[in-house]
Tab-separated table of C-alpha atoms and ligand atoms in Angstrom:
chain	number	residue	atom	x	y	z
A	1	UNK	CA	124.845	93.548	112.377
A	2	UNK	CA	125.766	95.629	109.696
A	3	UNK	CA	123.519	95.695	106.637
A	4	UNK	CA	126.350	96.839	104.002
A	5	UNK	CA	128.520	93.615	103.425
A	6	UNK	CA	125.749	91.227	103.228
A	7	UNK	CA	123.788	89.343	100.994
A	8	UNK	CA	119.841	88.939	100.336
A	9	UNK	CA	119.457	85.711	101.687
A	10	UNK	CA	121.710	86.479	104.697
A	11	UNK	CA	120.104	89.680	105.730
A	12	UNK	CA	116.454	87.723	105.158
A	13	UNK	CA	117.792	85.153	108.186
A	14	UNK	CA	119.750	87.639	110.256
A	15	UNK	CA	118.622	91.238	109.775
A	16	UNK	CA	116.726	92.433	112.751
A	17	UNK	CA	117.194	89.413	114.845
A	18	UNK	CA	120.008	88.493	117.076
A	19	UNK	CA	120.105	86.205	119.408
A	20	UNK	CA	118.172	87.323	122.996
A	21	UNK	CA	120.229	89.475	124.860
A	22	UNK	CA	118.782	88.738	128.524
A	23	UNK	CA	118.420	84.612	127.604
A	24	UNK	CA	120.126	83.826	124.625
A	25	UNK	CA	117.820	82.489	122.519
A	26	UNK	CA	118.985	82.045	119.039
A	27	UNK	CA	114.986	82.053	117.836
A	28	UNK	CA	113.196	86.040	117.909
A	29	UNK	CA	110.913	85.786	121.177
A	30	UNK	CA	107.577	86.564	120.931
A	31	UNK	CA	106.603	89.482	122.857
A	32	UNK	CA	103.531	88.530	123.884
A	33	UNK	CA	102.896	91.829	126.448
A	34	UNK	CA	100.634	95.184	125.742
A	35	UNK	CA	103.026	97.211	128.121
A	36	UNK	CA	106.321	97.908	129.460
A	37	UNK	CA	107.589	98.614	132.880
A	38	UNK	CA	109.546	102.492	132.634
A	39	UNK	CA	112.522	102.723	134.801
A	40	UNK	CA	111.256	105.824	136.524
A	41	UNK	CA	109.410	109.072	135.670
A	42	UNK	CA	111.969	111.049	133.733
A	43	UNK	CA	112.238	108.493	132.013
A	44	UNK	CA	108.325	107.725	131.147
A	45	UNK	CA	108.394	111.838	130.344
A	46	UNK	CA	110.823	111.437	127.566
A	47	UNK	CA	109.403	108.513	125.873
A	48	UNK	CA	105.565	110.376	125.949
A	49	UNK	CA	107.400	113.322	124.587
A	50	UNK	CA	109.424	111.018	122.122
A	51	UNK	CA	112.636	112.400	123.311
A	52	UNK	CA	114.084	108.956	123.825
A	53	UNK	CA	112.834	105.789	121.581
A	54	UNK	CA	111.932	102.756	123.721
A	55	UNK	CA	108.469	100.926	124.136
A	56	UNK	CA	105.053	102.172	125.768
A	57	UNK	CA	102.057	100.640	124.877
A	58	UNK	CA	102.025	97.966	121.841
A	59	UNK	CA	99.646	99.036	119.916
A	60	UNK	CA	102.559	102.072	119.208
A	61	UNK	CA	105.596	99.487	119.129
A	62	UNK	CA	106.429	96.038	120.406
A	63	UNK	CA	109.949	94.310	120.242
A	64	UNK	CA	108.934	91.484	117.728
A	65	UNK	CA	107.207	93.462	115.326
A	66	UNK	CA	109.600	95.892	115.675
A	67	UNK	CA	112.412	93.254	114.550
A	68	UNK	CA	110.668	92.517	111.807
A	69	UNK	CA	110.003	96.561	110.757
A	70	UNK	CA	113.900	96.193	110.690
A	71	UNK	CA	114.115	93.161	108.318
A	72	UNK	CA	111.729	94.589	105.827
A	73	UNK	CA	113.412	97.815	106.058
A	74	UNK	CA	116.945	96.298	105.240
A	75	UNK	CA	115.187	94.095	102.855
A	76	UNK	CA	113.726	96.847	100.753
A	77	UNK	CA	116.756	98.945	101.050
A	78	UNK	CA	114.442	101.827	102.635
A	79	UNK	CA	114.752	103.523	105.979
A	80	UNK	CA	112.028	102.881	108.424
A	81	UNK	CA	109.627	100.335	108.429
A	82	UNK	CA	105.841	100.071	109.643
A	83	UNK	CA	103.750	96.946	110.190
A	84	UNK	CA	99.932	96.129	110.296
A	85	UNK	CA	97.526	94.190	111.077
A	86	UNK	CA	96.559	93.752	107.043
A	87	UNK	CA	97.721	94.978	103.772
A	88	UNK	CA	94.569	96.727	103.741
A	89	UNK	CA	95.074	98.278	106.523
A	90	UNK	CA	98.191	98.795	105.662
A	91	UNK	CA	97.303	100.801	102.998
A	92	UNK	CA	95.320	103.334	104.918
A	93	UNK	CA	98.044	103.946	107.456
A	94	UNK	CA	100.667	104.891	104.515
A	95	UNK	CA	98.215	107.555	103.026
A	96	UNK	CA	97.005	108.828	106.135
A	97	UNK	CA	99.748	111.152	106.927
A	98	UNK	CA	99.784	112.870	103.395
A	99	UNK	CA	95.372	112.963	103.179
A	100	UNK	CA	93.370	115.241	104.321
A	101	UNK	CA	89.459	116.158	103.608
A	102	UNK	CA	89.517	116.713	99.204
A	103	UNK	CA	92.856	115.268	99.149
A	104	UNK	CA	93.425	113.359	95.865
A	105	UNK	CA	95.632	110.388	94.679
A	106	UNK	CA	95.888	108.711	91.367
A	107	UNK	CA	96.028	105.148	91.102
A	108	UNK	CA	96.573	102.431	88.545
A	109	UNK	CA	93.624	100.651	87.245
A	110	UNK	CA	94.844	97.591	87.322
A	111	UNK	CA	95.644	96.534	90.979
A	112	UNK	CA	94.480	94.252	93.330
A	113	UNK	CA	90.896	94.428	93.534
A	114	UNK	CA	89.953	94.629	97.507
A	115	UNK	CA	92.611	97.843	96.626
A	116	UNK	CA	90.064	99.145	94.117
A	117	UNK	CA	87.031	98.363	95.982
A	118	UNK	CA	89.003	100.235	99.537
A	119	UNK	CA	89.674	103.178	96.777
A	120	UNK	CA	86.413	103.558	94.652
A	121	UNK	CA	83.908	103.251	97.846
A	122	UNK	CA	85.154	103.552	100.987
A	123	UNK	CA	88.220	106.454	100.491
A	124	UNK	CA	85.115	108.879	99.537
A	125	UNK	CA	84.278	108.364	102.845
A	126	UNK	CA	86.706	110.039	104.207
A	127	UNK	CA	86.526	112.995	101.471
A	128	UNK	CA	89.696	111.228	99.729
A	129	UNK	CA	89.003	111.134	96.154
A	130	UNK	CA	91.114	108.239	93.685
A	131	UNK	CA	91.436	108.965	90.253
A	132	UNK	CA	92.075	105.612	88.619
A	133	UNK	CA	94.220	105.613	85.315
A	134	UNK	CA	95.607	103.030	82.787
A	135	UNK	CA	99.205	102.552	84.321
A	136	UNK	CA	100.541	101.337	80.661
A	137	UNK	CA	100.601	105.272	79.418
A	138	UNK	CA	102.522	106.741	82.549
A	139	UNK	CA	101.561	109.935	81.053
A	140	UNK	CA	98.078	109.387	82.112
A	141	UNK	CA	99.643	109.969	85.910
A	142	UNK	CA	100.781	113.458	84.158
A	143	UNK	CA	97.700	114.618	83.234
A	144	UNK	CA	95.706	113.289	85.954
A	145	UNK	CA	97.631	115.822	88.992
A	146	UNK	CA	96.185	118.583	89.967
A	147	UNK	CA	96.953	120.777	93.010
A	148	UNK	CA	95.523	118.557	95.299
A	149	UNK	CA	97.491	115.671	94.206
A	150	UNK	CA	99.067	113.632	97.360
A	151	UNK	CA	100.233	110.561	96.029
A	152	UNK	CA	100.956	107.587	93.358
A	153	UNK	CA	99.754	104.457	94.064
A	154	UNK	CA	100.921	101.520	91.536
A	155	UNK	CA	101.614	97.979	91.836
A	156	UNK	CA	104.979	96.314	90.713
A	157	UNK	CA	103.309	93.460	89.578
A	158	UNK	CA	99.886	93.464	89.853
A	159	UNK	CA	97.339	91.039	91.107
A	160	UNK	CA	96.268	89.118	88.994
A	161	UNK	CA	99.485	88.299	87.900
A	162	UNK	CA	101.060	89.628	84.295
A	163	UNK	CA	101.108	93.052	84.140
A	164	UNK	CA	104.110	95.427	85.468
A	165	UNK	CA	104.369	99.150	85.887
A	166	UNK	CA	106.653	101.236	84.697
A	167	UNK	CA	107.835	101.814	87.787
A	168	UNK	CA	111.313	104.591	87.451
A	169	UNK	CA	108.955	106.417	84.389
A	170	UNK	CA	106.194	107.251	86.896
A	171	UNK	CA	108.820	107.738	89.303
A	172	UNK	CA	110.016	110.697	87.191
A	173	UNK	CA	106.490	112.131	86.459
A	174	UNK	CA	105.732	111.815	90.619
A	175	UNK	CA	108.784	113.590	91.585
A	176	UNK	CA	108.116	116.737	88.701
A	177	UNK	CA	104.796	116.656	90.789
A	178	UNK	CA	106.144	116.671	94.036
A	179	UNK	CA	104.893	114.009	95.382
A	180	UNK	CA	105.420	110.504	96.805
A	181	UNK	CA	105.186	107.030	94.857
A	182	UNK	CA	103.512	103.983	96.828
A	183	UNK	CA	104.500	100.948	95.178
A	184	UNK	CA	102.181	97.549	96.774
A	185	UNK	CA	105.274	95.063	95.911
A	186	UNK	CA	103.089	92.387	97.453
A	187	UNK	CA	103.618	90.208	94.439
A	188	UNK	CA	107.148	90.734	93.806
A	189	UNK	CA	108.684	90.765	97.556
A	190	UNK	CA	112.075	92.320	97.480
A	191	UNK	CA	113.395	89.057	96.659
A	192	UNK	CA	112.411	89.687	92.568
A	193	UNK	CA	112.052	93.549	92.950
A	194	UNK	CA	113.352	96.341	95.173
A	195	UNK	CA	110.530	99.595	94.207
A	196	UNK	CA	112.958	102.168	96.288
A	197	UNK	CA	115.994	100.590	93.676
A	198	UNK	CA	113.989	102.390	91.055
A	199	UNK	CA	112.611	105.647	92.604
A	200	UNK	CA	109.328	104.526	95.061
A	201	UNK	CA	109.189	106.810	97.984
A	202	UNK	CA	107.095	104.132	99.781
A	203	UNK	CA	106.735	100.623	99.687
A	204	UNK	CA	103.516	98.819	100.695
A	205	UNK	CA	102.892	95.483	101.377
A	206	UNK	CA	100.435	92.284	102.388
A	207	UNK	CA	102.468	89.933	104.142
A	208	UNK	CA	99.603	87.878	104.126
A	209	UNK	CA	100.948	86.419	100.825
A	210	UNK	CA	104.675	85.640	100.015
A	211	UNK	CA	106.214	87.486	102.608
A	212	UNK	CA	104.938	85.107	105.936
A	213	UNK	CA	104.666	82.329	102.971
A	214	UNK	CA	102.449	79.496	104.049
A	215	UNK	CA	98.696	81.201	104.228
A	216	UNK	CA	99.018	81.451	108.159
A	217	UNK	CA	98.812	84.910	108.952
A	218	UNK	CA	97.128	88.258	107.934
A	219	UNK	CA	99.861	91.498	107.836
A	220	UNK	CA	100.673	94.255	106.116
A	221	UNK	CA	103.465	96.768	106.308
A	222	UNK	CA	104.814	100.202	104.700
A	223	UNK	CA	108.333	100.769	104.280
A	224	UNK	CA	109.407	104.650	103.636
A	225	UNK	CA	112.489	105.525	101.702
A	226	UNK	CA	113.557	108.352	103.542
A	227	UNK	CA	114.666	109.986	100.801
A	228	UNK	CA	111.469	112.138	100.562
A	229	UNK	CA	111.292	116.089	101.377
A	230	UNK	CA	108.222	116.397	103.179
A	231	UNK	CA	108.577	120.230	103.100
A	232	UNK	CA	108.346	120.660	99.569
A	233	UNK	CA	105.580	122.863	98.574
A	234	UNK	CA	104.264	122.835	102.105
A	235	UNK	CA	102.061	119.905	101.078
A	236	UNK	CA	102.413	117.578	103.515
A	237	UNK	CA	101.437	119.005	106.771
A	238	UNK	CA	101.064	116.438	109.261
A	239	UNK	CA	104.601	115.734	108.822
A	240	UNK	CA	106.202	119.019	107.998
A	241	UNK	CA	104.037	121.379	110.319
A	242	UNK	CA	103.463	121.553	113.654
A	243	UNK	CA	101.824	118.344	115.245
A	244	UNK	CA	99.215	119.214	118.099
A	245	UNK	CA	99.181	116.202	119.716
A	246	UNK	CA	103.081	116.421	120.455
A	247	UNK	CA	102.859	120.322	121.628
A	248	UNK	CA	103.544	121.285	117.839
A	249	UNK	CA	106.038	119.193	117.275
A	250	UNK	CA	107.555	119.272	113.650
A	251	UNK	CA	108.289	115.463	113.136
A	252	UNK	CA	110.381	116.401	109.313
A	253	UNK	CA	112.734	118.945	111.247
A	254	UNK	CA	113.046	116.564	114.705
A	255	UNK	CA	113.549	113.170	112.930
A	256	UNK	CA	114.313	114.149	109.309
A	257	UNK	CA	114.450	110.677	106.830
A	258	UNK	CA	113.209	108.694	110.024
A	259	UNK	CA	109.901	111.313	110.175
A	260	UNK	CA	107.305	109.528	108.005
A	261	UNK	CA	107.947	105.858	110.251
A	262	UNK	CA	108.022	107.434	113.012
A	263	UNK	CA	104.226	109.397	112.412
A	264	UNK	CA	102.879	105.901	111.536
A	265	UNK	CA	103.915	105.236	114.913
A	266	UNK	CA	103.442	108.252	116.981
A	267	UNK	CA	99.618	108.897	115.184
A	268	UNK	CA	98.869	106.839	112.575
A	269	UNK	CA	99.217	103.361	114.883
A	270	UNK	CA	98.361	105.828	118.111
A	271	UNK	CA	95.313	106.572	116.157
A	272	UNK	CA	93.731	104.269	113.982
A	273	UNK	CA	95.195	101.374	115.811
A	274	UNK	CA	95.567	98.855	113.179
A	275	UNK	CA	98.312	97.208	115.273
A	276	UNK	CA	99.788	93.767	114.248
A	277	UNK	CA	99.872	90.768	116.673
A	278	UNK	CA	103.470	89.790	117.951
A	279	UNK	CA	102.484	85.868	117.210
A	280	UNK	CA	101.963	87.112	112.806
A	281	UNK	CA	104.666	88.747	112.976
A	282	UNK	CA	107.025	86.154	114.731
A	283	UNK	CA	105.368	83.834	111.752
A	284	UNK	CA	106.144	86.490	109.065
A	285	UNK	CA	110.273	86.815	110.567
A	286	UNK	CA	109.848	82.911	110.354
A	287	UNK	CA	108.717	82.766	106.514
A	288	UNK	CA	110.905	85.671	105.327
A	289	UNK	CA	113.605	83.545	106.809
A	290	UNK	CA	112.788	81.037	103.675
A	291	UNK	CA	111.967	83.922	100.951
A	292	UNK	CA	114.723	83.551	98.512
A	293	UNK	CA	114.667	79.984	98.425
A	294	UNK	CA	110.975	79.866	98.130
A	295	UNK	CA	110.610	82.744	95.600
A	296	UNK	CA	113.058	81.189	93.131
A	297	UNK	CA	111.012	77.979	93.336
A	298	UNK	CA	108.146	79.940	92.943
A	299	UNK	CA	108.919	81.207	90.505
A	300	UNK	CA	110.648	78.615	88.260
A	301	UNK	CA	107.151	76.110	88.935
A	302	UNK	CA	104.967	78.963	87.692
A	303	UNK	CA	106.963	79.724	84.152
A	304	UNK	CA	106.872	75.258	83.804
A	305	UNK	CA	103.307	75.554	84.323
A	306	UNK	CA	102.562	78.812	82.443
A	307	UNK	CA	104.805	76.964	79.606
A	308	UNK	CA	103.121	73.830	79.519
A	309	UNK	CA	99.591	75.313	79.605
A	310	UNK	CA	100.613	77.926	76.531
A	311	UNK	CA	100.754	74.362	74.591
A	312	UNK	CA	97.656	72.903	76.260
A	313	UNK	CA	94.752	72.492	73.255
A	314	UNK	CA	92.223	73.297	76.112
A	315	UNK	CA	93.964	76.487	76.884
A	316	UNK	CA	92.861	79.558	74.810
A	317	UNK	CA	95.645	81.924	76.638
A	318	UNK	CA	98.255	82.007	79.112
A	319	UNK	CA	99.064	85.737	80.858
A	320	UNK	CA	102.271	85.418	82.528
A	321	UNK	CA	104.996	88.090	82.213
A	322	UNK	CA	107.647	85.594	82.218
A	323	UNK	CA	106.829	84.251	79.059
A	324	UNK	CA	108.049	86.235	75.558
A	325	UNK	CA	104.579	86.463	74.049
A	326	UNK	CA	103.268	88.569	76.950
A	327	UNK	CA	103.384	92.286	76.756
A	328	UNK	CA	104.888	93.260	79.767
A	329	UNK	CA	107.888	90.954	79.088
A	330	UNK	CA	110.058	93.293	78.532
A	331	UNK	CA	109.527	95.295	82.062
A	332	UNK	CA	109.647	91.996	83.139
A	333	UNK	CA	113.227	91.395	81.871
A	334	UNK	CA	114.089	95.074	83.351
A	335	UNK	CA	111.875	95.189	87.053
A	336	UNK	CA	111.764	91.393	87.794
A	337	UNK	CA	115.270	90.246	86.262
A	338	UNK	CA	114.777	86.607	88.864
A	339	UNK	CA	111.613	85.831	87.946
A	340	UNK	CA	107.911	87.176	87.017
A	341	UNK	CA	106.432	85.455	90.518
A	342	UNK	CA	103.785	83.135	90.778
A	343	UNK	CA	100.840	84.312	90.204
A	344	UNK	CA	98.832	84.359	86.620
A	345	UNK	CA	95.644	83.980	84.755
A	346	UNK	CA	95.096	81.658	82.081
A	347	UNK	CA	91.850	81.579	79.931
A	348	UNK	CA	90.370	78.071	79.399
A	349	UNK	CA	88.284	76.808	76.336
A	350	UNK	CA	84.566	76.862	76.768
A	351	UNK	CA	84.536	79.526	78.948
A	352	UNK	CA	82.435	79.873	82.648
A	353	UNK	CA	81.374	75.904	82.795
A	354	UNK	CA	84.445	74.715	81.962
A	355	UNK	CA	86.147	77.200	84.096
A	356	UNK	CA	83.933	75.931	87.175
A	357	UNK	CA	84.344	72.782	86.182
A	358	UNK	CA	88.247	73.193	86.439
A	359	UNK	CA	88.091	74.491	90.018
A	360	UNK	CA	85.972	71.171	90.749
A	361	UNK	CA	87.885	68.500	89.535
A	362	UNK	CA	91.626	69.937	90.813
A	363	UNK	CA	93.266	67.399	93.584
A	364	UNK	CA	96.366	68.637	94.368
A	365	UNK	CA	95.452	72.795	94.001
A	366	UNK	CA	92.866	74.351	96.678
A	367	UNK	CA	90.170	76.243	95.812
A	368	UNK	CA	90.579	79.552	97.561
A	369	UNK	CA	90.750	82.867	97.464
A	370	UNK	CA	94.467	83.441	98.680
A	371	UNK	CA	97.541	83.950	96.773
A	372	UNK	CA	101.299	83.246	97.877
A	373	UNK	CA	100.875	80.264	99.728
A	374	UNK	CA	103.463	77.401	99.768
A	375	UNK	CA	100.741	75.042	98.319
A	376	UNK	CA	99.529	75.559	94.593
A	377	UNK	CA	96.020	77.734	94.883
A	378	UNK	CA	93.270	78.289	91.936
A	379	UNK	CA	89.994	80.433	91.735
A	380	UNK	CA	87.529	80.630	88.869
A	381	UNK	CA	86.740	85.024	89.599
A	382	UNK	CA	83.755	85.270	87.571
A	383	UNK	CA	81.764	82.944	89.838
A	384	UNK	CA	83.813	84.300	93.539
A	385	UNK	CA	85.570	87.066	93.924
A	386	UNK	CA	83.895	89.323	90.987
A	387	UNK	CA	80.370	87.561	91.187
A	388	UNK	CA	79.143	90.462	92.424
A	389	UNK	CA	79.579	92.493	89.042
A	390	UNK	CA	78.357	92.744	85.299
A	391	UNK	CA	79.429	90.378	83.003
A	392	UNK	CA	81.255	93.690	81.381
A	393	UNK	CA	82.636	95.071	84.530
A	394	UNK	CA	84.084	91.234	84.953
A	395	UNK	CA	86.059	91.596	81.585
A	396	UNK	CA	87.734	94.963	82.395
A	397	UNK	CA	88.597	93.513	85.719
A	398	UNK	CA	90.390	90.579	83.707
A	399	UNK	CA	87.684	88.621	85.676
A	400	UNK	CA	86.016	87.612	82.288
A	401	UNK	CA	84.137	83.757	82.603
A	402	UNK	CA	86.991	81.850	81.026
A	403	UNK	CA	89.748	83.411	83.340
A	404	UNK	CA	91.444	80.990	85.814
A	405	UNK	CA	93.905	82.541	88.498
A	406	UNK	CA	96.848	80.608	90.080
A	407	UNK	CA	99.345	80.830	92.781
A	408	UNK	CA	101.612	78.135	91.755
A	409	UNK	CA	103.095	76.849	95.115
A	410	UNK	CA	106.602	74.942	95.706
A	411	UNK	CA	105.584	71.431	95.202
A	412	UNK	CA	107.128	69.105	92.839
A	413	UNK	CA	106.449	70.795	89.418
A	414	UNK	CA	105.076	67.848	87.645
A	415	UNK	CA	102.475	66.677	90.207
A	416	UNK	CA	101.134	70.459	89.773
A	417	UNK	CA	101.014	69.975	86.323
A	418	UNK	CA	99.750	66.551	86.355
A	419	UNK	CA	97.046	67.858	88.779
A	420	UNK	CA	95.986	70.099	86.255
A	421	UNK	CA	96.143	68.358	83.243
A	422	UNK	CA	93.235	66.155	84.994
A	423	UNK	CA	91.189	68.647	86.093
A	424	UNK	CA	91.120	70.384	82.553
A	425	UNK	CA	90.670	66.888	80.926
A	426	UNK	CA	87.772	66.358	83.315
A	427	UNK	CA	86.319	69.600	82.414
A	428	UNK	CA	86.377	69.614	78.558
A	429	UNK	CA	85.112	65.528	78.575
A	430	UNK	CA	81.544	66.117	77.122
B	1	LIG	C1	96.101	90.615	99.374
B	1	LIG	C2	96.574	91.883	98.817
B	1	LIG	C3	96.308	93.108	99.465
B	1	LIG	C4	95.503	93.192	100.728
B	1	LIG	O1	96.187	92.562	101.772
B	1	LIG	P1	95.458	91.893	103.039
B	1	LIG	O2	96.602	91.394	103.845
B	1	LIG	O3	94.558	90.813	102.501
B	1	LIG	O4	94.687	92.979	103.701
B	1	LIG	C5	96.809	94.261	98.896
B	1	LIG	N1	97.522	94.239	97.750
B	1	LIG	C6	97.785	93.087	97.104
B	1	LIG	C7	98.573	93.133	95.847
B	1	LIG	C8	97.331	91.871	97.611
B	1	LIG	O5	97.588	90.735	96.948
């Protein structure tokens, strides 16, 4: 089908997936196979040499994640598309092609914090250094290049919830240093925010969350922009020089916008071999099939709730970006014109016990450490996710011992509300 003449919603149902050619199943199969049959040996030639495209070996390609590269690409309004088994993994695949041994990116402090952690400790590892700045000044990108600068990597709307990058100024400040912007729009899903729209050269995502929708199944994907000249300042040579393991083949002159998804393919999948299973990604074409519908519910539960608990006497804060006394409400109102998504912090009165005691007493929320699930979720950071750290460290994570963090799901708004009204009225009952 054609992508140009449709809408949002239609392209989330159809894009990528018509009905079965050989059967005519109107649902995407599931390609449950690790190999395909080549109709002779010219033909197995061309597709080792990647003269021809077509399917090998799946942990390179398979047909259904390959129908759902397509929808995310369409989605996103980028060019190719990549999937993985994780965001995580996700993540290393996208800067893989662009890093090398004392390669450096910069990075906004405030993102998701298994992002930090993958960043601060284990990128070293591979001699890839991070340099973490505050994303508010996008200056602070500016100052922090230096010739071995490979990449931007900021969230749209960071986890937890309430705080939203400047997304086209550090656009402009990335392409006067030549080099690509990663935008994680895990949060936002294309549905609230298209990154490319605004000047991201690549798009990152967990599926995990929003995207496959109901907490079944881990994923993670990178779209690419194609709109990114990989032979600028001869920076980038794993995609703009000669490639040994294809007999030198330059992959920016052979498959110009369609180079950078086809490397993730070709090595970085070939490679590192974070592959995604068919079944998650059949799951993930079944969510996204629901994303608009369940976004704008999403969303209009979590500003009822963030609304209601701004008024709540045993609330000391709420942090939502939908609201007009948060800061980034105005990025909000430019980036995320639908909605500021559905997940936020709120601080309650008392601080840690009361906070633990809050997780306790819920009925209707789990207790978890997920985000974007249909179902309302809640964690108490301080004592899970950022136990591990100083009380001080926990506060400049936004982890500090009164901070909640919800995922408000699509249930009927005042049950969640009710659900929490109890739990905080159990909590604060001395
Ligand atoms: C969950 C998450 C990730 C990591 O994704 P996994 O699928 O858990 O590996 C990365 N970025 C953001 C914003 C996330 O919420």
């Amino acid at each position: 089908m054609s992508d140009k003449t449709y809408g949002f919603e239609t392209l989330a149902l159809h894009a990528g997936a018509a009905p079965d050619p050989t059967t005519g199943a109107r649902a995407l199969p599931i390609y449950q196979t690790t190999a395909y049959v080549f109709e002779d040996a010219d033909h197995a030639a061309a597709l080792f040499n990647l003269q021809t495209v077509g399917f090998i070996y799946s942990r390179l390609t398979n047909p259904t994640n390959a129908a759902l590269e397509t929808r995310l690409a369409t989605l996103e309004g980028g060019r190719g598309c990549t999937v993985a088994s994780s965001g995580h993994a996700a993540q290393v695949l996208a800067l893989f092609p662009l890093m090398s041994p004392g390669a450096e990116i910069v990075a906004a402090s405030r993102l998701y914090g298994g992002s930090l952690q993958q960043m601060k400790n284990t990128y070293p590892k591979f001699g890839w250094t991070a340099k973490i700045v505050d994303a508010d000044t996008p200056d602070n990108f500016k100052r922090a290049v230096t010739d071995n600068t490979k990449a931007f990597f900021i969230e749209s709307l960071a986890n937890p919830g309430g705080v939203i990058s400047d997304i086209e100024a550090i656009a402009r400040i990335a392409e006067d240093a030549g080099v690509p912007l990663l935008v994680d729009n895990t949060l936002a899903t294309p549905w609230l925010c298209r990154p490319i729209d605004h000047g991201a050269t690549l798009v990152v995502h967990s599926t995990t969350k929003f995207l496959s929708g109901t907490g079944t199944s881990m994923g993670g994907a990178i779209v690419d922009s194609g709109k990114f000249d990989w032979s600028r300042g001869a920076k980038f040579p794993s995609l703009a020089g000669p490639e040994p393991a294809y007999h030198g083949l330059n992959f920016y002159e052979t498959f110009g916008d369609m180079a950078y998804t086809f490397h993730s393919h070709a090595v970085g999948l070939r490679d590192l071999g974070p592959t995604q299973a068919p079944f998650n990604a059949w799951l993930t074409m079944l969510g996204m099939e629901t994303l608009g519908l369940r976004m704008e519910r999403h969303c209009a539960n979590a500003l009822a709730v963030a609304q209601h608990l701004e008024k709540h006497p045993a609330v000391a804060w709420v942090n939502y970006a939908g609201l007009p006394s948060n800061k980034y409400n105005a990025l909000a109102k430019k980036y995320l014109p639908k909605g500021s998504g559905s997940v936020f912090t709120f601080g309650v009165r008392g601080g840690y016990d009361v906070g633990v005691r809050v997780v306790d007493n819920v009925e209707l929320f789990s207790h978890l450490a997920n985000i974007g699930d249909a179902k309302s979720l809640i964690i108490h950071p301080a004592s899970t996710t950022h136990r591990q750290l100083s009380e001080d460290q926990r506060v400049a994570a936004g982890a500090g011992p009164d901070v909640l963090r919800l995922s408000i799901g699509i249930e009927t708004v005042a049950d969640i509300i009710a659900d929490l009204d109890q739990a905080l009225e159990k909590a604060t009952r001395s």
